[in-house]
PDB file of C-alpha atoms in Angstrom:
ATOM      1  CA  MET A  40      27.507 -21.784   9.979  1.00  0.00           C
ATOM      2  CA  THR A  41      25.185 -18.837   9.655  1.00  0.00           C
ATOM      3  CA  THR A  42      26.083 -15.336   8.644  1.00  0.00           C
ATOM      4  CA  PRO A  43      24.831 -12.588  10.963  1.00  0.00           C
ATOM      5  CA  ASP A  44      22.689  -9.782   9.580  1.00  0.00           C
ATOM      6  CA  HIS A  45      24.744  -6.743   8.632  1.00  0.00           C
ATOM      7  CA  ARG A  46      22.180  -4.389  10.191  1.00  0.00           C
ATOM      8  CA  ARG A  47      19.201  -4.999  12.431  1.00  0.00           C
ATOM      9  CA  SER A  48      17.972  -1.479  13.223  1.00  0.00           C
ATOM     10  CA  PRO A  49      15.953   0.672  10.801  1.00  0.00           C
ATOM     11  CA  TYR A  50      17.993   3.145   8.801  1.00  0.00           C
ATOM     12  CA  GLU A  51      17.293   5.689   6.096  1.00  0.00           C
ATOM     13  CA  VAL A  52      18.662   6.163   2.609  1.00  0.00           C
ATOM     14  CA  SER A  53      18.260   9.227   0.411  1.00  0.00           C
ATOM     15  CA  LEU A  54      17.573   8.648  -3.267  1.00  0.00           C
ATOM     16  CA  ASP A  55      18.990  11.912  -4.537  1.00  0.00           C
ATOM     17  CA  GLU A  56      20.019  10.818  -8.024  1.00  0.00           C
ATOM     18  CA  SER A  57      17.215  13.030  -9.333  1.00  0.00           C
ATOM     19  CA  THR A  58      15.107  15.915  -8.070  1.00  0.00           C
ATOM     20  CA  PRO A  59      13.615  15.993  -5.541  1.00  0.00           C
ATOM     21  CA  PRO A  60      15.522  13.719  -3.139  1.00  0.00           C
ATOM     22  CA  LEU A  61      13.442  10.913  -1.689  1.00  0.00           C
ATOM     23  CA  ARG A  62      13.778   9.355   1.774  1.00  0.00           C
ATOM     24  CA  VAL A  63      13.291   5.633   2.148  1.00  0.00           C
ATOM     25  CA  ARG A  64      13.460   3.958   5.555  1.00  0.00           C
ATOM     26  CA  VAL A  65      14.692   0.372   5.549  1.00  0.00           C
ATOM     27  CA  TYR A  66      13.562  -2.093   8.218  1.00  0.00           C
ATOM     28  CA  PRO A  67      15.802  -5.175   7.965  1.00  0.00           C
ATOM     29  CA  ALA A  68      14.167  -8.481   8.743  1.00  0.00           C
ATOM     30  CA  THR A  69      15.180  -9.610  12.223  1.00  0.00           C
ATOM     31  CA  THR A  70      15.415 -13.289  11.312  1.00  0.00           C
ATOM     32  CA  ARG A  71      18.776 -14.928  11.909  1.00  0.00           C
ATOM     33  CA  GLY A  72      20.836 -16.790   9.386  1.00  0.00           C
ATOM     34  CA  ALA A  73      21.881 -16.196   5.807  1.00  0.00           C
ATOM     35  CA  GLU A  74      18.599 -17.150   4.135  1.00  0.00           C
ATOM     36  CA  LEU A  75      16.884 -14.645   1.881  1.00  0.00           C
ATOM     37  CA  THR A  76      13.725 -12.962   3.139  1.00  0.00           C
ATOM     38  CA  ASP A  77      10.505 -11.523   1.805  1.00  0.00           C
ATOM     39  CA  GLY A  78      10.561  -7.834   0.870  1.00  0.00           C
ATOM     40  CA  LEU A  79       7.707  -5.336   1.139  1.00  0.00           C
ATOM     41  CA  LEU A  80       7.554  -1.775  -0.147  1.00  0.00           C
ATOM     42  CA  TRP A  81       5.099  -0.032   2.206  1.00  0.00           C
ATOM     43  CA  MET A  82       3.240   3.291   1.933  1.00  0.00           C
ATOM     44  CA  HIS A  83       1.463   5.060   4.811  1.00  0.00           C
ATOM     45  CA  GLY A  84      -1.953   6.677   4.441  1.00  0.00           C
ATOM     46  CA  GLY A  85      -3.227  10.198   5.031  1.00  0.00           C
ATOM     47  CA  ALA A  86      -5.661  11.055   2.198  1.00  0.00           C
ATOM     48  CA  PHE A  87      -2.631  11.969   0.023  1.00  0.00           C
ATOM     49  CA  VAL A  88      -2.168  15.159   2.081  1.00  0.00           C
ATOM     50  CA  GLY A  89      -0.856  13.924   5.451  1.00  0.00           C
ATOM     51  CA  GLY A  90       1.108  11.249   7.242  1.00  0.00           C
ATOM     52  CA  ASP A  91       4.818  10.541   7.399  1.00  0.00           C
ATOM     53  CA  LEU A  92       7.368   7.799   8.038  1.00  0.00           C
ATOM     54  CA  ASN A  93       6.923   8.106  11.809  1.00  0.00           C
ATOM     55  CA  MET A  94       3.173   7.606  12.024  1.00  0.00           C
ATOM     56  CA  PRO A  95       2.219   4.180  13.455  1.00  0.00           C
ATOM     57  CA  GLU A  96       0.592   3.172  10.175  1.00  0.00           C
ATOM     58  CA  GLY A  97       4.062   3.451   8.688  1.00  0.00           C
ATOM     59  CA  ASP A  98       6.685   2.908  11.374  1.00  0.00           C
ATOM     60  CA  ALA A  99       4.878   0.528  13.741  1.00  0.00           C
ATOM     61  CA  VAL A 100       3.607  -1.602  10.870  1.00  0.00           C
ATOM     62  CA  CYS A 101       7.058  -1.930   9.309  1.00  0.00           C
ATOM     63  CA  ARG A 102       8.706  -2.718  12.646  1.00  0.00           C
ATOM     64  CA  ALA A 103       6.131  -5.423  13.360  1.00  0.00           C
ATOM     65  CA  LEU A 104       6.484  -7.007   9.929  1.00  0.00           C
ATOM     66  CA  ALA A 105      10.291  -6.857  10.121  1.00  0.00           C
ATOM     67  CA  ALA A 106      10.095  -8.671  13.446  1.00  0.00           C
ATOM     68  CA  ASN A 107       8.206 -11.390  11.575  1.00  0.00           C
ATOM     69  CA  GLY A 108      10.938 -11.827   8.982  1.00  0.00           C
ATOM     70  CA  ILE A 109       9.839  -9.372   6.261  1.00  0.00           C
ATOM     71  CA  CYS A 110      12.285  -6.686   5.145  1.00  0.00           C
ATOM     72  CA  CYS A 111      10.222  -3.501   4.771  1.00  0.00           C
ATOM     73  CA  LEU A 112      10.981  -0.286   2.917  1.00  0.00           C
ATOM     74  CA  ALA A 113       8.796   2.697   3.839  1.00  0.00           C
ATOM     75  CA  VAL A 114       8.474   5.573   1.368  1.00  0.00           C
ATOM     76  CA  ASP A 115       8.399   9.259   2.316  1.00  0.00           C
ATOM     77  CA  TYR A 116       6.425  10.162  -0.805  1.00  0.00           C
ATOM     78  CA  ARG A 117       5.452  13.733  -1.642  1.00  0.00           C
ATOM     79  CA  LEU A 118       2.094  14.993  -0.383  1.00  0.00           C
ATOM     80  CA  ALA A 119      -0.624  16.979  -2.120  1.00  0.00           C
ATOM     81  CA  PRO A 120      -1.731  20.322  -0.605  1.00  0.00           C
ATOM     82  CA  LYS A 121      -3.845  20.037   2.512  1.00  0.00           C
ATOM     83  CA  PHE A 122      -7.564  20.620   2.247  1.00  0.00           C
ATOM     84  CA  GLY A 123      -8.383  24.293   2.690  1.00  0.00           C
ATOM     85  CA  ALA A 124      -4.836  25.486   1.931  1.00  0.00           C
ATOM     86  CA  TRP A 125      -6.101  27.580  -0.941  1.00  0.00           C
ATOM     87  CA  ARG A 126      -2.847  29.422  -1.634  1.00  0.00           C
ATOM     88  CA  ALA A 127      -0.954  26.141  -1.817  1.00  0.00           C
ATOM     89  CA  GLN A 128      -3.755  24.664  -3.914  1.00  0.00           C
ATOM     90  CA  ARG A 129      -3.225  27.299  -6.588  1.00  0.00           C
ATOM     91  CA  ARG A 130       0.545  26.969  -6.804  1.00  0.00           C
ATOM     92  CA  PRO A 131       1.598  25.593 -10.215  1.00  0.00           C
ATOM     93  CA  ASP A 132       4.216  23.400  -8.519  1.00  0.00           C
ATOM     94  CA  ALA A 133       1.733  21.837  -6.059  1.00  0.00           C
ATOM     95  CA  VAL A 134       2.186  18.086  -5.742  1.00  0.00           C
ATOM     96  CA  ARG A 135      -0.418  16.135  -7.682  1.00  0.00           C
ATOM     97  CA  TYR A 136      -0.772  12.717  -9.231  1.00  0.00           C
ATOM     98  CA  PRO A 137       1.427  11.136 -10.586  1.00  0.00           C
ATOM     99  CA  ALA A 138       4.211  12.590  -8.393  1.00  0.00           C
ATOM    100  CA  PRO A 139       3.515  10.351  -5.330  1.00  0.00           C
ATOM    101  CA  VAL A 140       3.370   7.247  -7.520  1.00  0.00           C
ATOM    102  CA  ASP A 141       6.608   8.312  -9.212  1.00  0.00           C
ATOM    103  CA  ASP A 142       8.232   8.489  -5.762  1.00  0.00           C
ATOM    104  CA  CYS A 143       6.993   5.016  -4.900  1.00  0.00           C
ATOM    105  CA  GLU A 144       8.315   3.680  -8.189  1.00  0.00           C
ATOM    106  CA  ARG A 145      11.750   5.183  -7.445  1.00  0.00           C
ATOM    107  CA  ALA A 146      11.730   3.376  -4.104  1.00  0.00           C
ATOM    108  CA  TRP A 147      10.701   0.151  -5.835  1.00  0.00           C
ATOM    109  CA  ARG A 148      13.624   0.508  -8.254  1.00  0.00           C
ATOM    110  CA  TYR A 149      15.930   0.947  -5.278  1.00  0.00           C
ATOM    111  CA  LEU A 150      14.568  -2.247  -3.744  1.00  0.00           C
ATOM    112  CA  ASP A 151      14.937  -4.040  -7.077  1.00  0.00           C
ATOM    113  CA  ASP A 152      18.538  -2.912  -7.483  1.00  0.00           C
ATOM    114  CA  ASN A 153      19.513  -3.828  -3.908  1.00  0.00           C
ATOM    115  CA  CYS A 154      17.855  -7.183  -3.310  1.00  0.00           C
ATOM    116  CA  ALA A 155      21.191  -8.881  -2.688  1.00  0.00           C
ATOM    117  CA  ARG A 156      22.374  -6.268  -0.185  1.00  0.00           C
ATOM    118  CA  LEU A 157      19.012  -6.255   1.576  1.00  0.00           C
ATOM    119  CA  ARG A 158      18.951 -10.074   1.570  1.00  0.00           C
ATOM    120  CA  ILE A 159      15.592 -10.126  -0.218  1.00  0.00           C
ATOM    121  CA  ASP A 160      14.598 -12.948  -2.518  1.00  0.00           C
ATOM    122  CA  PRO A 161      13.793 -11.103  -5.795  1.00  0.00           C
ATOM    123  CA  ARG A 162      10.946 -13.539  -6.432  1.00  0.00           C
ATOM    124  CA  ARG A 163       9.322 -12.561  -3.124  1.00  0.00           C
ATOM    125  CA  ARG A 164       8.908  -8.790  -3.398  1.00  0.00           C
ATOM    126  CA  TYR A 165       5.559  -7.278  -2.495  1.00  0.00           C
ATOM    127  CA  ILE A 166       3.982  -3.828  -2.691  1.00  0.00           C
ATOM    128  CA  GLY A 167       1.574  -2.657  -0.006  1.00  0.00           C
ATOM    129  CA  GLY A 168       0.086   0.209   1.904  1.00  0.00           C
ATOM    130  CA  ALA A 169      -2.793   1.462   4.019  1.00  0.00           C
ATOM    131  CA  SER A 170      -5.638   3.772   2.995  1.00  0.00           C
ATOM    132  CA  ALA A 171      -4.212   6.286   0.480  1.00  0.00           C
ATOM    133  CA  GLY A 172      -0.963   4.314   0.673  1.00  0.00           C
ATOM    134  CA  ALA A 173      -2.901   1.288  -0.557  1.00  0.00           C
ATOM    135  CA  THR A 174      -4.105   3.387  -3.488  1.00  0.00           C
ATOM    136  CA  LEU A 175      -0.480   4.133  -4.343  1.00  0.00           C
ATOM    137  CA  ALA A 176       0.444   0.475  -3.918  1.00  0.00           C
ATOM    138  CA  ALA A 177      -2.263  -0.740  -6.297  1.00  0.00           C
ATOM    139  CA  THR A 178      -1.553   2.011  -8.830  1.00  0.00           C
ATOM    140  CA  LEU A 179       2.174   1.230  -8.802  1.00  0.00           C
ATOM    141  CA  THR A 180       1.483  -2.493  -9.133  1.00  0.00           C
ATOM    142  CA  LEU A 181      -0.660  -1.810 -12.196  1.00  0.00           C
ATOM    143  CA  ARG A 182       1.934   0.569 -13.660  1.00  0.00           C
ATOM    144  CA  LEU A 183       4.692  -2.040 -13.377  1.00  0.00           C
ATOM    145  CA  LEU A 184       2.413  -4.617 -14.941  1.00  0.00           C
ATOM    146  CA  ARG A 185       1.701  -2.409 -17.924  1.00  0.00           C
ATOM    147  CA  THR A 186       5.373  -1.672 -18.553  1.00  0.00           C
ATOM    148  CA  SER A 187       6.004  -5.412 -19.066  1.00  0.00           C
ATOM    149  CA  GLU A 188       9.209  -5.222 -17.050  1.00  0.00           C
ATOM    150  CA  PRO A 189      10.631  -8.080 -14.978  1.00  0.00           C
ATOM    151  CA  ALA A 190      10.530  -5.929 -11.827  1.00  0.00           C
ATOM    152  CA  ARG A 191       6.920  -6.816 -11.091  1.00  0.00           C
ATOM    153  CA  ALA A 192       5.556  -7.482  -7.633  1.00  0.00           C
ATOM    154  CA  ALA A 193       4.759 -10.984  -6.417  1.00  0.00           C
ATOM    155  CA  GLY A 194       1.654  -9.597  -4.739  1.00  0.00           C
ATOM    156  CA  ALA A 195      -0.163  -6.569  -3.396  1.00  0.00           C
ATOM    157  CA  VAL A 196      -1.140  -5.944   0.251  1.00  0.00           C
ATOM    158  CA  LEU A 197      -3.968  -3.404   0.549  1.00  0.00           C
ATOM    159  CA  ALA A 198      -5.148  -2.351   4.010  1.00  0.00           C
ATOM    160  CA  TYR A 199      -8.522  -0.521   4.076  1.00  0.00           C
ATOM    161  CA  PRO A 200      -7.859   0.885   0.596  1.00  0.00           C
ATOM    162  CA  LEU A 201      -9.522   3.612  -1.460  1.00  0.00           C
ATOM    163  CA  LEU A 202      -9.361   2.279  -5.008  1.00  0.00           C
ATOM    164  CA  HIS A 203     -12.112   4.241  -6.761  1.00  0.00           C
ATOM    165  CA  SER A 204     -12.470   7.979  -7.333  1.00  0.00           C
ATOM    166  CA  GLU A 205     -16.205   7.635  -6.657  1.00  0.00           C
ATOM    167  CA  LEU A 206     -17.215   5.623  -3.591  1.00  0.00           C
ATOM    168  CA  PRO A 207     -19.068   2.481  -4.730  1.00  0.00           C
ATOM    169  CA  ALA A 208     -22.422   1.632  -3.226  1.00  0.00           C
ATOM    170  CA  ALA A 209     -22.127  -0.495  -0.111  1.00  0.00           C
ATOM    171  CA  ALA A 210     -23.329  -4.091  -0.190  1.00  0.00           C
ATOM    172  CA  ALA A 211     -26.008  -5.175   2.288  1.00  0.00           C
ATOM    173  CA  PRO A 212     -23.628  -6.553   4.982  1.00  0.00           C
ATOM    174  CA  LEU A 213     -21.591  -3.353   4.957  1.00  0.00           C
ATOM    175  CA  ARG A 214     -24.731  -1.194   5.072  1.00  0.00           C
ATOM    176  CA  ALA A 215     -25.816  -3.089   8.160  1.00  0.00           C
ATOM    177  CA  ASP A 216     -22.425  -2.512   9.826  1.00  0.00           C
ATOM    178  CA  LEU A 217     -22.417   1.171   8.932  1.00  0.00           C
ATOM    179  CA  SER A 218     -25.922   1.652  10.288  1.00  0.00           C
ATOM    180  CA  ARG A 219     -24.635   0.491  13.673  1.00  0.00           C
ATOM    181  CA  SER A 220     -21.568   2.704  13.610  1.00  0.00           C
ATOM    182  CA  ARG A 221     -22.673   6.169  12.616  1.00  0.00           C
ATOM    183  CA  ARG A 222     -21.204   7.626  15.777  1.00  0.00           C
ATOM    184  CA  LEU A 223     -17.734   6.612  14.539  1.00  0.00           C
ATOM    185  CA  GLY A 224     -17.879   8.903  11.524  1.00  0.00           C
ATOM    186  CA  GLN A 225     -17.464   7.798   7.932  1.00  0.00           C
ATOM    187  CA  PHE A 226     -16.157   8.938   4.577  1.00  0.00           C
ATOM    188  CA  SER A 227     -19.125  10.239   2.631  1.00  0.00           C
ATOM    189  CA  PRO A 228     -19.283   9.966  -1.178  1.00  0.00           C
ATOM    190  CA  ALA A 229     -18.734  13.741  -1.299  1.00  0.00           C
ATOM    191  CA  ALA A 230     -15.619  13.463   0.891  1.00  0.00           C
ATOM    192  CA  VAL A 231     -14.174  10.722  -1.317  1.00  0.00           C
ATOM    193  CA  ARG A 232     -14.881  12.826  -4.392  1.00  0.00           C
ATOM    194  CA  TRP A 233     -13.060  15.790  -2.805  1.00  0.00           C
ATOM    195  CA  ILE A 234     -10.064  13.671  -1.770  1.00  0.00           C
ATOM    196  CA  ALA A 235      -9.758  12.252  -5.277  1.00  0.00           C
ATOM    197  CA  ARG A 236      -9.989  15.617  -7.018  1.00  0.00           C
ATOM    198  CA  ASN A 237      -7.570  17.261  -4.637  1.00  0.00           C
ATOM    199  CA  TYR A 238      -5.112  14.460  -5.406  1.00  0.00           C
ATOM    200  CA  VAL A 239      -5.244  14.868  -9.192  1.00  0.00           C
ATOM    201  CA  GLY A 240      -5.720  18.650  -9.173  1.00  0.00           C
ATOM    202  CA  ARG A 241      -8.547  20.966 -10.029  1.00  0.00           C
ATOM    203  CA  GLY A 242      -9.555  20.692 -13.670  1.00  0.00           C
ATOM    204  CA  ARG A 243      -7.651  17.422 -14.154  1.00  0.00           C
ATOM    205  CA  THR A 244     -10.449  14.927 -13.740  1.00  0.00           C
ATOM    206  CA  ASP A 245      -9.129  13.177 -16.857  1.00  0.00           C
ATOM    207  CA  ARG A 246      -6.402  11.783 -14.578  1.00  0.00           C
ATOM    208  CA  LEU A 247      -8.817  10.061 -12.193  1.00  0.00           C
ATOM    209  CA  SER A 248      -8.992   6.838 -14.205  1.00  0.00           C
ATOM    210  CA  HIS A 249      -5.196   6.572 -14.027  1.00  0.00           C
ATOM    211  CA  ALA A 250      -4.820   7.663 -10.393  1.00  0.00           C
ATOM    212  CA  PHE A 251      -7.340   5.135  -9.066  1.00  0.00           C
ATOM    213  CA  PRO A 252      -7.074   1.529 -10.300  1.00  0.00           C
ATOM    214  CA  GLY A 253     -10.710   0.625  -9.689  1.00  0.00           C
ATOM    215  CA  GLY A 254     -12.507  -0.051 -12.949  1.00  0.00           C
ATOM    216  CA  SER A 255      -9.242  -0.649 -14.845  1.00  0.00           C
ATOM    217  CA  ASP A 256      -8.232  -3.654 -16.897  1.00  0.00           C
ATOM    218  CA  LEU A 257      -6.767  -5.857 -14.165  1.00  0.00           C
ATOM    219  CA  SER A 258      -5.570  -8.663 -16.409  1.00  0.00           C
ATOM    220  CA  GLY A 259      -2.351 -10.078 -14.995  1.00  0.00           C
ATOM    221  CA  PHE A 260      -2.704  -8.296 -11.633  1.00  0.00           C
ATOM    222  CA  PRO A 261      -0.771 -10.327  -9.051  1.00  0.00           C
ATOM    223  CA  ARG A 262      -2.104 -12.183  -6.041  1.00  0.00           C
ATOM    224  CA  THR A 263      -3.762  -9.633  -3.745  1.00  0.00           C
ATOM    225  CA  LEU A 264      -4.721  -9.304  -0.093  1.00  0.00           C
ATOM    226  CA  ILE A 265      -7.419  -6.754   0.767  1.00  0.00           C
ATOM    227  CA  HIS A 266      -7.925  -6.339   4.509  1.00  0.00           C
ATOM    228  CA  ASN A 267     -10.536  -3.762   5.487  1.00  0.00           C
ATOM    229  CA  SER A 268     -11.789  -2.234   8.703  1.00  0.00           C
ATOM    230  CA  GLN A 269     -15.263  -3.495   9.591  1.00  0.00           C
ATOM    231  CA  TYR A 270     -16.942  -0.153  10.302  1.00  0.00           C
ATOM    232  CA  ASP A 271     -15.500   1.776   7.374  1.00  0.00           C
ATOM    233  CA  SER A 272     -17.411   3.130   4.406  1.00  0.00           C
ATOM    234  CA  LEU A 273     -14.261   2.716   2.287  1.00  0.00           C
ATOM    235  CA  ARG A 274     -14.746  -1.014   2.714  1.00  0.00           C
ATOM    236  CA  ALA A 275     -17.132  -0.688  -0.254  1.00  0.00           C
ATOM    237  CA  SER A 276     -14.164   0.229  -2.457  1.00  0.00           C
ATOM    238  CA  GLY A 277     -12.078  -2.746  -1.311  1.00  0.00           C
ATOM    239  CA  GLU A 278     -15.005  -5.112  -1.829  1.00  0.00           C
ATOM    240  CA  ARG A 279     -15.734  -3.752  -5.312  1.00  0.00           C
ATOM    241  CA  PHE A 280     -12.057  -4.066  -6.271  1.00  0.00           C
ATOM    242  CA  ALA A 281     -12.088  -7.697  -5.155  1.00  0.00           C
ATOM    243  CA  GLU A 282     -15.076  -8.293  -7.430  1.00  0.00           C
ATOM    244  CA  GLU A 283     -13.200  -6.659 -10.303  1.00  0.00           C
ATOM    245  CA  LEU A 284     -10.158  -8.840  -9.686  1.00  0.00           C
ATOM    246  CA  ARG A 285     -12.313 -11.979  -9.687  1.00  0.00           C
ATOM    247  CA  ALA A 286     -13.971 -10.833 -12.921  1.00  0.00           C
ATOM    248  CA  HIS A 287     -10.476 -10.823 -14.433  1.00  0.00           C
ATOM    249  CA  ASN A 288      -9.752 -14.258 -12.932  1.00  0.00           C
ATOM    250  CA  ARG A 289      -7.163 -12.833 -10.586  1.00  0.00           C
ATOM    251  CA  PRO A 290      -6.433 -14.389  -7.152  1.00  0.00           C
ATOM    252  CA  VAL A 291      -7.631 -12.254  -4.248  1.00  0.00           C
ATOM    253  CA  ASP A 292      -8.162 -12.789  -0.532  1.00  0.00           C
ATOM    254  CA  ILE A 293     -10.426 -10.293   1.203  1.00  0.00           C
ATOM    255  CA  GLY A 294     -11.610  -9.843   4.767  1.00  0.00           C
ATOM    256  CA  PHE A 295     -11.953  -7.268   7.519  1.00  0.00           C
ATOM    257  CA  GLU A 296     -10.752  -6.785  11.057  1.00  0.00           C
ATOM    258  CA  PRO A 297     -13.780  -7.166  13.355  1.00  0.00           C
ATOM    259  CA  GLY A 298     -14.765  -4.224  15.502  1.00  0.00           C
ATOM    260  CA  THR A 299     -12.473  -1.699  13.812  1.00  0.00           C
ATOM    261  CA  ARG A 300     -12.912   1.634  12.079  1.00  0.00           C
ATOM    262  CA  HIS A 301     -10.808   3.128   9.314  1.00  0.00           C
ATOM    263  CA  GLY A 302      -7.134   3.532  10.212  1.00  0.00           C
ATOM    264  CA  HIS A 303      -6.931   0.818  12.856  1.00  0.00           C
ATOM    265  CA  LEU A 304      -3.244   0.230  12.022  1.00  0.00           C
ATOM    266  CA  ASN A 305      -2.564   3.585  13.674  1.00  0.00           C
ATOM    267  CA  ARG A 306      -3.365   1.961  17.026  1.00  0.00           C
ATOM    268  CA  PRO A 307      -0.508  -0.498  17.661  1.00  0.00           C
ATOM    269  CA  ASP A 308      -1.627  -0.813  21.289  1.00  0.00           C
ATOM    270  CA  ARG A 309      -4.874  -2.505  20.235  1.00  0.00           C
ATOM    271  CA  PRO A 310      -5.357  -6.253  19.593  1.00  0.00           C
ATOM    272  CA  ALA A 311      -6.675  -5.475  16.110  1.00  0.00           C
ATOM    273  CA  PHE A 312      -3.251  -4.167  15.093  1.00  0.00           C
ATOM    274  CA  ALA A 313      -1.528  -7.432  16.035  1.00  0.00           C
ATOM    275  CA  ALA A 314      -4.283  -9.442  14.359  1.00  0.00           C
ATOM    276  CA  THR A 315      -3.865  -7.558  11.073  1.00  0.00           C
ATOM    277  CA  ILE A 316      -0.087  -7.949  11.213  1.00  0.00           C
ATOM    278  CA  ARG A 317      -0.609 -11.713  11.588  1.00  0.00           C
ATOM    279  CA  THR A 318      -2.970 -11.713   8.613  1.00  0.00           C
ATOM    280  CA  ILE A 319      -0.425  -9.904   6.426  1.00  0.00           C
ATOM    281  CA  THR A 320       2.489 -12.018   7.639  1.00  0.00           C
ATOM    282  CA  ASP A 321       0.658 -15.308   7.095  1.00  0.00           C
ATOM    283  CA  TRP A 322      -0.571 -14.238   3.655  1.00  0.00           C
ATOM    284  CA  ILE A 323       2.915 -13.248   2.487  1.00  0.00           C
ATOM    285  CA  ALA A 324       4.395 -16.439   3.948  1.00  0.00           C
ATOM    286  CA  ALA A 325       1.855 -18.588   2.110  1.00  0.00           C
ATOM    287  CA  GLY A 326       2.587 -16.891  -1.191  1.00  0.00           C
ATOM    288  CA  SER A 327       6.335 -17.034  -0.731  1.00  0.00           C
ATOM    289  CA  GLN A 328       6.188 -20.717   0.162  1.00  0.00           C
ATOM    290  CA  SER A 329       4.385 -21.358  -3.110  1.00  0.00           C
ATOM    291  CA  ILE A 330       6.933 -19.289  -5.037  1.00  0.00           C
ATOM    292  CA  SER A 331       9.844 -21.121  -3.422  1.00  0.00           C
ATOM    293  CA  GLN A 332       8.513 -24.608  -4.181  1.00  0.00           C
ATOM    294  CA  PRO A 333      10.651 -26.363  -6.804  1.00  0.00           C
ATOM    295  CA  VAL A 334       8.931 -27.105 -10.081  1.00  0.00           C
ATOM    296  CA  LYS A 335       8.145 -30.826 -10.289  1.00  0.00           C
ATOM    297  CA  SER A 336       9.241 -32.744 -13.303  1.00  0.00           C
ATOM    298  CA  PRO A 337       6.372 -34.152 -15.363  1.00  0.00           C
ATOM    299  CA  HIS A 338       8.279 -37.472 -15.528  1.00  0.00           C
TER     300      HIS A 338
END
């Protein structure tokens, strides 16, 4: 006899044990039965200054993954001041790194403490995000690794990520794609530099090496999926990070969604959205199947 899920619809919890309160939206896996599921902490993008839980890159992605049997938790992390908001930029209490990562870590602790209630297998917990959310996901993954705590992630899911504070040079295949897509608009090296410095705060460039995981010691980094947009200059950052992971002998799968530009997960009506959801779902399923395999006796 199977036990029905206690809740099927998304719901929100407020983590108000410290200041400021943090909203986390839970998307229970829609699979039937009493078996434990995969869990994914997911962060939306928005250049660290925009986006919210309701944007498709957050809500539609989590709903689609939950429908495929993955319990998702979306984080309403604090945002840095918007570009051009000079008065807000100068405020001493303006949100900067590491505040958004701290929020994501609080949400991860909530997931860790509530695996049983959420019906998540604690061995099958993943951290992921899109664009700036992927930056947060990779930074949090690295932070947990360096603390040597048992609450590490089984893997990282990075959709069209920005992982370096300076945009790496594009490899030849990407240069060819970008030359055919100039009309779509791209992130220039200057724009990436501005995004990164706005995130850490003026005069705090010493924080860049901590806020962006590219170029870090990636020893022990978990299995990673990097899925880029084809016509996206930030693809250079994802590709460089994959090279860095391989240099540290870390497992990484990397690819791109054909015919897409940056932010294609914000278009759930397009075939590329469904294709990327399948890629993420299949990748998590493959990793979880490996984790769940019993250890064979040497005898």
